[in-house]
């Protein structure tokens, strides 16, 4: 007789366990999502810029292109992939293309590659245009970041050679400099091959949504708008100068007939352009996906020592650190790194660039690093530097990441998830003092620490990851610009 209540008891506890499992899977996320959203929005609302005569000014170089967005797995046939996925610095054949795409797809890693075979490139564009959901948009770091600054109320100047047709994508208030306005320009086309999380390519499965970019540029590698930009900078007198688009020189050694290194010469002019700015103008460099070691080394001597700020994703951070520390390119890295790992790389990168600042006797020193990943935004700024509102900037970058990927201004909680645990280590050096508890009602965690001789502030904001990805390419431009918007005071 004693069996019955016991049975009822165990059924009851079984149900509780089931309920708990169900609850954890479906609702526990929601419990944190709502306060995280509310507080991120609160930080954004409390920190507006660009009103009235306090309109800050930004100038952005270099280049623009016409982006063709394509569904990667519809364009490419996995059955044509012979052999194993493999990485190539540049792509010359269809076989290399498939292997290279498969390599990054498998890792869910962002990539940007040059295709040296123009005939194949044009054929692929034709095939892409036959697919019903392919679409055109304006591309290039400078115009995308320019549009974002404009949306946020800034006055914007940017440098690019572009056709009249491409210029129609740019709001009229934005000033474009770069061509003479007489000669018609042929726009460079970039193909953006998109894929979603868990999409299949034959036997391969993408661990996260991402994109593989292919280009075959003619205008952009030469930074053909650089000189015209230089003519306009003194009159415009920006508060912020953004240097981007240099990845179009990747795998373009540009040797002149007499053996001169034309690419190094163009980069020397970039350096001169940064140095021509008064110290009151902050300079930001937007990293990208580089594979050419010679170009990367030029960047570490001709560009990075002379800027105040760098922005990048997790792949680009690992690559930059690897080049600075080991003189080696890192082709692919963890597409969803732990916070502790990313922060350690940020600290080391900071110290290495600081060493470059000294070696090249630069009057500017690195005072800001912004790293954006799928799961979080991390911004480090030097105390006593000119960067403001790091906490709000991280929040805004995080909201922008969600909005961009979901293609919606409204943050829908049923399309959001968090990939963070309830606490995280700030370093992989296990010293037990370094755990930060993640409080949903105060989602952006900020703290101060010392790196080398510098006091810095670090803020980490969780991203409400969009689970129904609409867009991935260009997210970095929106996110980096959104982070900068709040950090510059006119
Ligand atoms: C590409 O097309 C396939 C098949 O229609 C679809 O399942 C997938 O979601 C599409 N991917 C993207 C990124 O739109
Ligand atoms: C960290 O804490 C654990 C458990 O509290 C302890 O066993 C370990 O020795 C600590 N490590 C350090 C480096 O202090
Ligand atoms: C989500 C978001 O803010 N997207 C913006 C990214 O930037 C472009 C301009 O380049 C805007 O049109 C988008 O609305």
Short mmCIF file of C-alpha atoms and ligand atoms in Angstrom, two decimals:
data_model
loop_
_atom_site.label_atom_id
_atom_site.label_comp_id
_atom_site.label_asym_id
_atom_site.label_seq_id
_atom_site.Cartn_x
_atom_site.Cartn_y
_atom_site.Cartn_z
CA UNK A 1 0.00 0.00 0.00
CA UNK A 2 2.96 2.27 0.61
CA UNK A 3 3.80 1.90 -3.09
CA UNK A 4 1.13 4.27 -4.43
CA UNK A 5 2.19 7.55 -2.81
CA UNK A 6 5.79 6.71 -3.65
CA UNK A 7 4.84 6.24 -7.27
CA UNK A 8 2.91 9.47 -7.31
CA UNK A 9 5.91 11.17 -5.72
CA UNK A 10 8.28 9.92 -8.35
CA UNK A 11 5.92 10.80 -11.18
CA UNK A 12 5.65 14.25 -9.69
CA UNK A 13 9.41 14.70 -9.42
CA UNK A 14 9.83 13.31 -12.90
CA UNK A 15 7.39 15.96 -14.10
CA UNK A 16 9.29 18.64 -12.25
CA UNK A 17 12.51 17.54 -13.93
CA UNK A 18 10.77 17.53 -17.30
CA UNK A 19 9.31 20.93 -16.56
CA UNK A 20 12.74 22.23 -15.55
CA UNK A 21 14.32 20.90 -18.73
CA UNK A 22 11.53 22.42 -20.79
CA UNK A 23 11.75 25.68 -18.86
CA UNK A 24 15.51 25.90 -19.30
CA UNK A 25 15.32 25.28 -22.99
CA UNK A 26 12.50 27.64 -23.76
CA UNK A 27 12.18 30.25 -21.10
CA UNK A 28 15.38 30.76 -19.17
CA UNK A 29 16.80 32.62 -22.14
CA UNK A 30 13.78 34.92 -22.12
CA UNK A 31 14.28 35.76 -18.49
CA UNK A 32 17.58 37.45 -19.32
CA UNK A 33 16.64 38.69 -22.79
CA UNK A 34 14.06 41.23 -21.74
CA UNK A 35 16.16 43.14 -19.14
CA UNK A 36 19.19 43.02 -21.44
CA UNK A 37 17.17 44.59 -24.24
CA UNK A 38 15.61 47.25 -21.98
CA UNK A 39 18.94 48.35 -20.56
CA UNK A 40 20.75 48.40 -23.87
CA UNK A 41 17.97 50.58 -25.29
CA UNK A 42 18.11 52.80 -22.21
CA UNK A 43 21.86 53.37 -22.68
CA UNK A 44 21.30 54.18 -26.33
CA UNK A 45 18.51 56.64 -25.57
CA UNK A 46 20.43 58.42 -22.83
CA UNK A 47 23.40 58.99 -25.12
CA UNK A 48 22.42 60.81 -28.27
CA UNK A 49 24.84 62.86 -30.32
CA UNK A 50 24.76 64.97 -33.43
CA UNK A 51 22.05 67.40 -32.37
CA UNK A 52 22.00 71.05 -33.46
CA UNK A 53 25.26 72.88 -33.95
CA UNK A 54 27.15 70.12 -32.16
CA UNK A 55 27.07 68.11 -35.38
CA UNK A 56 30.41 66.26 -35.48
CA UNK A 57 32.24 65.71 -38.77
CA UNK A 58 33.73 62.51 -40.16
CA UNK A 59 35.84 61.97 -43.28
CA UNK A 60 36.22 58.44 -44.64
CA UNK A 61 38.60 56.90 -47.20
CA UNK A 62 38.82 54.93 -49.54
CA UNK A 63 36.70 53.42 -52.29
CA UNK A 64 33.26 52.02 -53.04
CA UNK A 65 31.90 49.12 -55.01
CA UNK A 66 28.70 47.52 -56.19
CA UNK A 67 27.82 44.54 -54.00
CA UNK A 68 25.97 41.59 -55.46
CA UNK A 69 24.42 39.48 -52.66
CA UNK A 70 24.05 35.84 -53.59
CA UNK A 71 22.81 32.72 -51.82
CA UNK A 72 26.08 30.78 -51.61
CA UNK A 73 24.67 27.27 -51.57
CA UNK A 74 22.38 28.00 -54.51
CA UNK A 75 25.18 29.42 -56.63
CA UNK A 76 27.70 26.70 -55.88
CA UNK A 77 27.15 23.01 -56.46
CA UNK A 78 28.80 20.93 -53.76
CA UNK A 79 29.08 18.01 -56.16
CA UNK A 80 31.68 19.97 -58.11
CA UNK A 81 33.91 20.10 -55.04
CA UNK A 82 36.65 17.58 -55.70
CA UNK A 83 39.07 16.94 -52.86
CA UNK A 84 39.18 18.59 -49.46
CA UNK A 85 38.43 22.19 -48.48
CA UNK A 86 41.55 24.28 -48.67
CA UNK A 87 42.69 27.85 -48.32
CA UNK A 88 44.27 29.87 -51.18
CA UNK A 89 45.57 33.43 -51.03
CA UNK A 90 44.00 34.21 -54.37
CA UNK A 91 41.60 32.31 -56.57
CA UNK A 92 42.35 31.46 -60.20
CA UNK A 93 40.07 28.49 -60.99
CA UNK A 94 36.60 27.20 -60.20
CA UNK A 95 38.17 24.29 -58.32
CA UNK A 96 40.15 26.65 -56.07
CA UNK A 97 37.05 28.73 -55.55
CA UNK A 98 35.00 25.75 -54.36
CA UNK A 99 37.75 24.50 -52.07
CA UNK A 100 38.33 27.95 -50.63
CA UNK A 101 34.63 28.60 -50.07
CA UNK A 102 34.17 25.19 -48.44
CA UNK A 103 37.11 25.88 -46.13
CA UNK A 104 35.62 29.05 -44.65
CA UNK A 105 32.03 27.74 -44.75
CA UNK A 106 33.06 24.78 -42.61
CA UNK A 107 34.47 27.16 -39.99
CA UNK A 108 31.68 29.74 -40.32
CA UNK A 109 34.48 32.25 -40.78
CA UNK A 110 34.22 35.53 -42.68
CA UNK A 111 36.57 35.79 -45.68
CA UNK A 112 37.35 38.20 -48.48
CA UNK A 113 39.34 36.96 -51.48
CA UNK A 114 40.66 38.28 -54.76
CA UNK A 115 39.84 36.33 -57.93
CA UNK A 116 42.58 36.80 -60.47
CA UNK A 117 40.59 35.13 -63.27
CA UNK A 118 38.35 37.89 -64.71
CA UNK A 119 36.64 35.61 -67.21
CA UNK A 120 35.57 33.17 -64.49
CA UNK A 121 34.54 36.09 -62.32
CA UNK A 122 32.24 37.51 -65.00
CA UNK A 123 30.72 34.07 -65.60
CA UNK A 124 29.96 33.69 -61.91
CA UNK A 125 28.28 37.08 -61.85
CA UNK A 126 26.08 36.06 -64.77
CA UNK A 127 25.10 32.86 -63.00
CA UNK A 128 24.42 34.75 -59.79
CA UNK A 129 22.12 37.18 -61.61
CA UNK A 130 20.01 34.25 -62.82
CA UNK A 131 19.15 33.29 -59.25
CA UNK A 132 15.90 34.90 -58.16
CA UNK A 133 17.01 36.18 -54.76
CA UNK A 134 20.31 37.79 -55.79
CA UNK A 135 20.27 41.54 -55.12
CA UNK A 136 22.40 44.63 -55.62
CA UNK A 137 23.50 47.11 -52.96
CA UNK A 138 26.24 49.64 -52.47
CA UNK A 139 29.36 48.22 -50.84
CA UNK A 140 32.76 49.17 -49.49
CA UNK A 141 33.65 50.12 -45.93
CA UNK A 142 33.76 53.87 -46.58
CA UNK A 143 30.25 54.33 -48.04
CA UNK A 144 28.61 51.91 -45.59
CA UNK A 145 30.20 53.57 -42.58
CA UNK A 146 29.47 56.98 -44.15
CA UNK A 147 25.75 56.19 -44.39
CA UNK A 148 25.71 55.04 -40.79
CA UNK A 149 27.35 58.27 -39.53
CA UNK A 150 24.88 60.25 -41.61
CA UNK A 151 21.95 58.38 -40.07
CA UNK A 152 23.32 59.31 -36.66
CA UNK A 153 23.31 63.00 -37.50
CA UNK A 154 26.97 63.53 -38.44
CA UNK A 155 28.30 65.65 -41.28
CA UNK A 156 30.03 63.27 -43.69
CA UNK A 157 32.66 63.42 -46.43
CA UNK A 158 33.94 60.32 -48.13
CA UNK A 159 36.40 59.40 -50.84
CA UNK A 160 35.56 57.07 -53.73
CA UNK A 161 35.49 56.94 -57.49
CA UNK A 162 32.02 55.78 -58.41
CA UNK A 163 29.52 55.83 -61.27
CA UNK A 164 26.51 58.14 -61.28
CA UNK A 165 24.32 55.09 -60.78
CA UNK A 166 26.18 54.03 -57.64
CA UNK A 167 26.07 57.56 -56.27
CA UNK A 168 22.28 57.33 -56.21
CA UNK A 169 22.60 54.99 -53.23
CA UNK A 170 24.12 57.80 -51.17
CA UNK A 171 22.00 60.45 -49.42
CA UNK A 172 22.51 63.90 -50.98
CA UNK A 173 23.79 65.47 -47.78
CA UNK A 174 26.87 63.26 -47.89
CA UNK A 175 29.75 64.80 -49.83
CA UNK A 176 31.57 62.38 -52.16
CA UNK A 177 35.01 63.26 -53.53
CA UNK A 178 37.30 61.21 -55.72
CA UNK A 179 36.54 61.59 -59.43
CA UNK A 180 36.63 64.55 -61.76
CA UNK A 181 32.91 64.28 -62.53
CA UNK A 182 33.56 64.12 -66.29
CA UNK A 183 34.80 60.65 -67.07
CA UNK A 184 32.24 57.83 -66.51
CA UNK A 185 33.48 55.35 -63.89
CA UNK A 186 33.07 51.57 -64.16
CA UNK A 187 32.24 50.30 -60.67
CA UNK A 188 34.04 47.36 -59.15
CA UNK A 189 31.67 44.52 -58.32
CA UNK A 190 31.96 42.44 -55.17
CA UNK A 191 30.14 39.17 -54.88
CA UNK A 192 28.87 38.45 -51.37
CA UNK A 193 28.14 34.77 -50.92
CA UNK A 194 25.87 34.43 -47.92
CA UNK A 195 24.95 31.40 -45.86
CA UNK A 196 22.91 30.80 -42.71
CA UNK A 197 23.79 28.91 -39.56
CA UNK A 198 23.34 25.12 -40.03
CA UNK A 199 23.11 25.42 -43.80
CA UNK A 200 24.60 22.42 -45.61
CA UNK A 201 27.11 22.30 -48.44
CA UNK A 202 27.35 18.62 -49.28
CA UNK A 203 28.67 16.95 -46.16
CA UNK A 204 29.68 20.27 -44.57
CA UNK A 205 27.55 22.29 -42.17
CA UNK A 206 28.10 25.98 -41.31
CA UNK A 207 28.43 26.49 -37.54
CA UNK A 208 27.15 30.09 -37.85
CA UNK A 209 25.77 32.49 -40.46
CA UNK A 210 28.46 34.34 -42.35
CA UNK A 211 29.64 35.47 -45.78
CA UNK A 212 32.45 34.86 -48.24
CA UNK A 213 33.34 37.89 -50.37
CA UNK A 214 34.92 37.67 -53.79
CA UNK A 215 36.31 40.56 -55.80
CA UNK A 216 38.21 41.34 -58.97
CA UNK A 217 38.81 45.06 -58.51
CA UNK A 218 40.31 47.61 -60.84
CA UNK A 219 39.72 51.01 -59.14
CA UNK A 220 39.97 50.25 -55.47
CA UNK A 221 43.42 48.63 -55.24
CA UNK A 222 45.09 51.87 -56.27
CA UNK A 223 43.12 53.97 -53.76
CA UNK A 224 42.38 56.16 -56.75
CA UNK A 225 40.44 58.71 -54.70
CA UNK A 226 43.29 59.44 -52.26
CA UNK A 227 44.59 62.65 -53.85
CA UNK A 228 41.18 64.28 -54.28
CA UNK A 229 40.37 63.37 -50.68
CA UNK A 230 43.57 65.10 -49.57
CA UNK A 231 42.52 68.30 -51.33
CA UNK A 232 39.24 68.41 -49.40
CA UNK A 233 40.42 67.43 -45.93
CA UNK A 234 41.78 70.80 -44.75
CA UNK A 235 38.57 72.66 -45.63
CA UNK A 236 36.35 69.97 -44.11
CA UNK A 237 38.37 69.73 -40.89
CA UNK A 238 36.87 66.49 -39.53
CA UNK A 239 36.64 65.47 -35.88
CA UNK A 240 37.23 61.90 -36.98
CA UNK A 241 39.18 60.43 -39.91
CA UNK A 242 38.40 56.82 -40.85
CA UNK A 243 40.90 54.82 -42.91
CA UNK A 244 39.39 51.70 -44.53
CA UNK A 245 39.25 49.73 -47.76
CA UNK A 246 42.98 48.95 -47.87
CA UNK A 247 42.20 45.22 -48.11
CA UNK A 248 41.55 45.78 -51.82
CA UNK A 249 45.34 45.94 -52.17
CA UNK A 250 45.60 42.39 -50.85
CA UNK A 251 47.48 40.20 -53.31
CA UNK A 252 48.16 43.17 -55.53
CA UNK A 253 51.91 43.67 -55.29
CA UNK A 254 51.91 46.47 -57.92
CA UNK A 255 55.50 46.42 -58.95
CA UNK A 256 56.34 49.17 -61.43
CA UNK A 257 58.42 48.33 -64.50
CA UNK A 258 61.52 49.65 -62.78
CA UNK A 259 60.78 47.41 -59.77
CA UNK A 260 59.44 50.14 -57.50
CA UNK A 261 56.89 48.91 -54.96
CA UNK A 262 53.86 51.01 -55.93
CA UNK A 263 51.69 49.59 -53.19
CA UNK A 264 54.17 50.67 -50.51
CA UNK A 265 54.24 54.11 -52.13
CA UNK A 266 50.44 54.40 -51.99
CA UNK A 267 50.52 53.37 -48.33
CA UNK A 268 53.16 55.99 -47.63
CA UNK A 269 50.67 58.51 -48.97
CA UNK A 270 47.99 57.14 -46.63
CA UNK A 271 50.40 57.65 -43.75
CA UNK A 272 51.09 61.20 -44.91
CA UNK A 273 47.37 61.83 -45.14
CA UNK A 274 46.86 60.76 -41.53
CA UNK A 275 49.84 62.80 -40.37
CA UNK A 276 48.52 65.87 -42.19
CA UNK A 277 45.61 66.00 -39.75
CA UNK A 278 45.75 68.12 -36.59
CA UNK A 279 45.98 66.16 -33.32
CA UNK A 280 42.40 67.24 -32.53
CA UNK A 281 41.21 64.95 -35.34
CA UNK A 282 40.99 61.36 -34.10
CA UNK A 283 42.10 58.69 -36.58
CA UNK A 284 40.48 55.26 -36.80
CA UNK A 285 41.64 52.28 -38.88
CA UNK A 286 39.07 49.66 -39.88
CA UNK A 287 40.75 46.25 -40.16
CA UNK A 288 39.59 43.68 -42.71
CA UNK A 289 40.31 40.20 -43.94
CA UNK A 290 43.94 40.31 -45.16
CA UNK A 291 46.02 37.34 -46.31
CA UNK A 292 49.02 38.98 -47.93
CA UNK A 293 51.82 39.07 -45.36
CA UNK A 294 53.76 41.78 -47.15
CA UNK A 295 50.73 44.06 -47.12
CA UNK A 296 50.02 43.27 -43.47
CA UNK A 297 53.60 44.18 -42.59
CA UNK A 298 53.22 47.46 -44.43
CA UNK A 299 50.11 48.15 -42.37
CA UNK A 300 51.98 47.55 -39.13
CA UNK A 301 54.64 50.09 -40.10
CA UNK A 302 52.80 52.62 -42.26
CA UNK A 303 49.27 52.81 -40.85
CA UNK A 304 48.80 51.24 -37.43
CA UNK A 305 51.50 53.25 -35.62
CA UNK A 306 49.74 56.49 -36.61
CA UNK A 307 46.10 55.92 -35.64
CA UNK A 308 44.22 56.40 -32.35
CA UNK A 309 41.78 53.56 -32.83
CA UNK A 310 41.31 50.17 -34.53
CA UNK A 311 38.07 48.25 -35.19
CA UNK A 312 37.78 44.61 -36.24
CA UNK A 313 36.03 41.25 -35.89
CA UNK A 314 37.38 38.16 -34.12
CA UNK A 315 39.09 36.76 -37.24
CA UNK A 316 40.84 40.03 -37.93
CA UNK A 317 41.96 40.39 -34.31
CA UNK A 318 43.65 36.98 -34.34
CA UNK A 319 45.26 37.78 -37.67
CA UNK A 320 46.54 41.19 -36.57
CA UNK A 321 47.93 39.77 -33.35
CA UNK A 322 49.57 36.91 -35.21
CA UNK A 323 51.28 39.27 -37.65
CA UNK A 324 52.48 41.65 -34.93
CA UNK A 325 53.70 38.91 -32.61
CA UNK A 326 54.87 36.14 -34.93
CA UNK A 327 55.11 37.74 -38.35
CA UNK A 328 52.63 35.15 -39.63
CA UNK A 329 49.18 35.30 -41.20
CA UNK A 330 46.32 33.54 -39.42
CA UNK A 331 43.86 32.45 -42.08
CA UNK A 332 41.03 31.20 -39.93
CA UNK A 333 40.30 31.49 -36.20
CA UNK A 334 37.56 30.40 -33.80
CA UNK A 335 34.39 32.07 -35.13
CA UNK A 336 32.95 32.30 -31.62
CA UNK A 337 35.86 32.91 -29.21
CA UNK A 338 35.53 33.09 -25.41
CA UNK A 339 35.58 36.62 -24.02
CA UNK A 340 38.75 35.83 -22.05
CA UNK A 341 40.57 34.76 -25.22
CA UNK A 342 39.56 37.85 -27.19
CA UNK A 343 40.45 40.20 -24.32
CA UNK A 344 43.89 38.62 -23.92
CA UNK A 345 44.53 39.13 -27.63
CA UNK A 346 43.32 42.72 -27.37
CA UNK A 347 45.75 43.40 -24.50
CA UNK A 348 48.70 41.88 -26.34
CA UNK A 349 47.80 43.67 -29.57
CA UNK A 350 47.53 46.93 -27.66
CA UNK A 351 51.03 46.50 -26.21
CA UNK A 352 52.51 45.51 -29.58
CA UNK A 353 51.01 48.52 -31.36
CA UNK A 354 52.17 50.75 -28.51
CA UNK A 355 55.67 49.47 -29.19
CA UNK A 356 55.21 50.45 -32.86
CA UNK A 357 54.07 53.92 -31.72
CA UNK A 358 57.39 54.34 -29.95
CA UNK A 359 59.53 52.79 -32.63
CA UNK A 360 58.07 55.09 -35.29
CA UNK A 361 58.07 58.09 -32.93
CA UNK A 362 54.40 58.65 -33.60
CA UNK A 363 52.71 61.65 -32.02
CA UNK A 364 49.48 59.61 -31.96
CA UNK A 365 49.21 56.57 -29.74
CA UNK A 366 46.70 53.77 -29.86
CA UNK A 367 43.98 54.56 -27.30
CA UNK A 368 41.02 52.49 -28.48
CA UNK A 369 40.32 48.95 -29.72
CA UNK A 370 36.84 47.75 -30.68
CA UNK A 371 36.34 44.03 -31.33
CA UNK A 372 32.96 42.79 -32.53
CA UNK A 373 31.98 39.14 -32.43
CA UNK A 374 28.76 37.23 -32.88
CA UNK A 375 28.15 36.98 -29.12
CA UNK A 376 29.52 40.25 -27.71
CA UNK A 377 31.10 43.66 -28.30
CA UNK A 378 34.33 44.55 -26.50
CA UNK A 379 35.70 48.09 -26.43
CA UNK A 380 38.91 49.08 -24.67
CA UNK A 381 39.82 52.75 -24.27
CA UNK A 382 42.70 54.42 -22.49
CA UNK A 383 41.61 56.53 -19.51
CA UNK A 384 42.52 60.18 -20.03
CA UNK A 385 42.19 59.76 -23.80
CA UNK A 386 39.70 61.66 -25.95
CA UNK A 387 37.25 58.76 -26.29
CA UNK A 388 33.96 59.23 -24.42
CA UNK A 389 31.10 56.99 -23.26
CA UNK A 390 32.64 53.55 -23.75
CA UNK A 391 29.76 51.77 -22.00
CA UNK A 392 27.10 53.34 -24.21
CA UNK A 393 29.22 52.75 -27.32
CA UNK A 394 29.39 49.03 -26.56
CA UNK A 395 25.62 48.97 -26.00
CA UNK A 396 24.95 50.78 -29.26
CA UNK A 397 27.30 48.49 -31.19
CA UNK A 398 25.47 45.51 -29.72
CA UNK A 399 22.02 46.81 -30.68
CA UNK A 400 23.29 47.62 -34.16
CA UNK A 401 24.56 44.06 -34.58
CA UNK A 402 21.10 42.67 -33.84
CA UNK A 403 19.27 45.23 -35.94
CA UNK A 404 21.54 44.78 -38.89
CA UNK A 405 21.46 41.02 -38.99
CA UNK A 406 17.67 40.83 -38.40
CA UNK A 407 17.18 43.79 -40.78
CA UNK A 408 14.78 45.45 -38.34
CA UNK A 409 15.05 48.43 -36.01
CA UNK A 410 12.77 46.77 -33.47
CA UNK A 411 14.49 44.19 -31.28
CA UNK A 412 12.24 41.12 -31.34
CA UNK A 413 12.93 38.90 -28.33
CA UNK A 414 11.48 35.85 -30.06
CA UNK A 415 14.23 36.23 -32.65
CA UNK A 416 17.00 36.75 -30.08
CA UNK A 417 19.30 34.60 -28.08
CA UNK A 418 22.28 35.16 -25.80
CA UNK A 419 25.40 33.06 -26.08
CA UNK A 420 26.94 34.23 -22.80
CA UNK A 421 27.06 32.32 -19.53
CA UNK A 422 26.13 33.90 -16.23
CA UNK A 423 29.71 34.92 -15.61
CA UNK A 424 32.90 35.13 -17.63
CA UNK A 425 36.64 35.31 -17.06
CA UNK A 426 38.37 38.45 -18.23
CA UNK A 427 41.58 36.56 -18.93
CA UNK A 428 42.76 33.02 -19.60
CA UNK A 429 45.52 33.53 -17.00
CA UNK A 430 43.61 31.86 -14.22
CA UNK A 431 44.14 34.14 -11.25
CA UNK A 432 40.61 33.74 -9.80
CA UNK A 433 40.18 37.46 -9.35
CA UNK A 434 39.08 37.90 -12.89
CA UNK A 435 35.48 36.71 -13.01
CA UNK A 436 32.78 39.14 -14.00
CA UNK A 437 29.16 38.31 -13.24
CA UNK A 438 26.81 39.06 -16.05
CA UNK A 439 23.77 40.90 -14.69
CA UNK A 440 20.88 41.14 -17.17
CA UNK A 441 19.75 44.41 -15.56
CA UNK A 442 23.20 45.91 -16.10
CA UNK A 443 24.22 44.08 -19.24
CA UNK A 444 27.29 46.09 -20.21
CA UNK A 445 30.12 45.08 -17.89
CA UNK A 446 32.85 47.72 -17.53
CA UNK A 447 35.96 47.70 -15.42
CA UNK A 448 39.35 49.37 -15.24
CA UNK A 449 42.72 47.71 -15.39
CA UNK A 450 46.33 48.43 -16.17
CA UNK A 451 47.94 47.29 -19.42
CA UNK A 452 51.64 48.10 -19.45
CA UNK A 453 51.79 51.61 -18.00
CA UNK A 454 48.34 52.61 -19.15
CA UNK A 455 45.08 52.70 -17.21
CA UNK A 456 42.35 51.44 -19.51
CA UNK A 457 38.62 50.93 -19.32
CA UNK A 458 37.16 47.79 -20.87
CA UNK A 459 33.45 47.36 -21.59
CA UNK A 460 31.83 44.15 -22.81
CA UNK A 461 28.25 44.15 -24.07
CA UNK A 462 26.34 40.97 -24.93
CA UNK A 463 24.75 40.78 -28.36
CA UNK A 464 21.10 39.77 -28.63
CA UNK A 465 21.98 37.45 -31.47
CA UNK A 466 19.50 37.51 -34.29
CA UNK A 467 18.35 33.92 -34.80
CA UNK A 468 16.75 34.67 -38.17
CA UNK A 469 19.71 36.13 -40.00
CA UNK A 470 18.73 38.29 -42.96
CA UNK A 471 22.03 40.07 -43.56
CA UNK A 472 25.64 39.46 -42.61
CA UNK A 473 27.88 41.36 -45.03
CA UNK A 474 28.41 44.96 -44.06
CA UNK A 475 27.39 44.29 -40.47
CA UNK A 476 30.92 45.12 -39.37
CA UNK A 477 30.77 48.56 -40.99
CA UNK A 478 27.49 49.43 -39.29
CA UNK A 479 28.71 48.07 -35.98
CA UNK A 480 32.11 49.79 -36.03
CA UNK A 481 30.58 53.10 -37.05
CA UNK A 482 27.85 52.79 -34.41
CA UNK A 483 30.57 52.24 -31.80
CA UNK A 484 32.48 55.33 -32.92
CA UNK A 485 29.42 57.58 -33.11
CA UNK A 486 29.13 57.96 -29.35
CA UNK A 487 32.82 58.11 -28.57
CA UNK A 488 33.79 61.34 -30.30
CA UNK A 489 32.95 64.72 -28.79
CA UNK A 490 32.90 67.68 -31.07
C1 LIG B 1 19.77 29.57 -49.77
O1 LIG B 1 18.81 28.76 -50.37
C2 LIG B 1 18.46 27.60 -49.64
C3 LIG B 1 17.53 26.77 -50.50
O2 LIG B 1 16.46 27.54 -50.96
C4 LIG B 1 17.82 28.04 -48.34
O3 LIG B 1 17.48 26.92 -47.57
C5 LIG B 1 18.82 28.91 -47.58
O4 LIG B 1 18.22 29.39 -46.40
C6 LIG B 1 19.27 30.07 -48.43
N1 LIG B 1 20.34 30.78 -47.74
C7 LIG B 1 20.36 32.09 -47.59
C8 LIG B 1 21.57 32.68 -46.93
O5 LIG B 1 19.46 32.82 -47.96
C1 LIG B 2 41.48 29.30 -7.98
O1 LIG B 2 40.45 28.78 -7.16
C2 LIG B 2 40.47 27.38 -7.02
C3 LIG B 2 39.24 26.94 -6.23
O2 LIG B 2 38.70 27.99 -5.49
C4 LIG B 2 41.78 26.93 -6.34
O3 LIG B 2 41.81 25.52 -6.22
C5 LIG B 2 42.92 27.41 -7.21
O4 LIG B 2 44.15 27.11 -6.57
C6 LIG B 2 42.84 28.92 -7.45
N1 LIG B 2 43.87 29.30 -8.40
C7 LIG B 2 44.66 30.36 -8.23
C8 LIG B 2 45.65 30.59 -9.34
O5 LIG B 2 44.59 31.08 -7.29
C1 LIG B 3 20.58 47.94 -38.57
C2 LIG B 3 21.22 49.14 -39.15
O1 LIG B 3 21.51 50.09 -38.47
N1 LIG B 3 21.41 49.09 -40.45
C3 LIG B 3 21.91 50.21 -41.18
C4 LIG B 3 23.32 49.94 -41.62
O2 LIG B 3 23.74 51.01 -42.39
C5 LIG B 3 22.95 51.27 -43.54
C6 LIG B 3 23.62 52.39 -44.24
O3 LIG B 3 24.81 51.93 -44.78
C7 LIG B 3 21.54 51.61 -43.17
O4 LIG B 3 20.76 51.79 -44.32
C8 LIG B 3 20.99 50.50 -42.33
O5 LIG B 3 19.71 50.85 -41.87
#
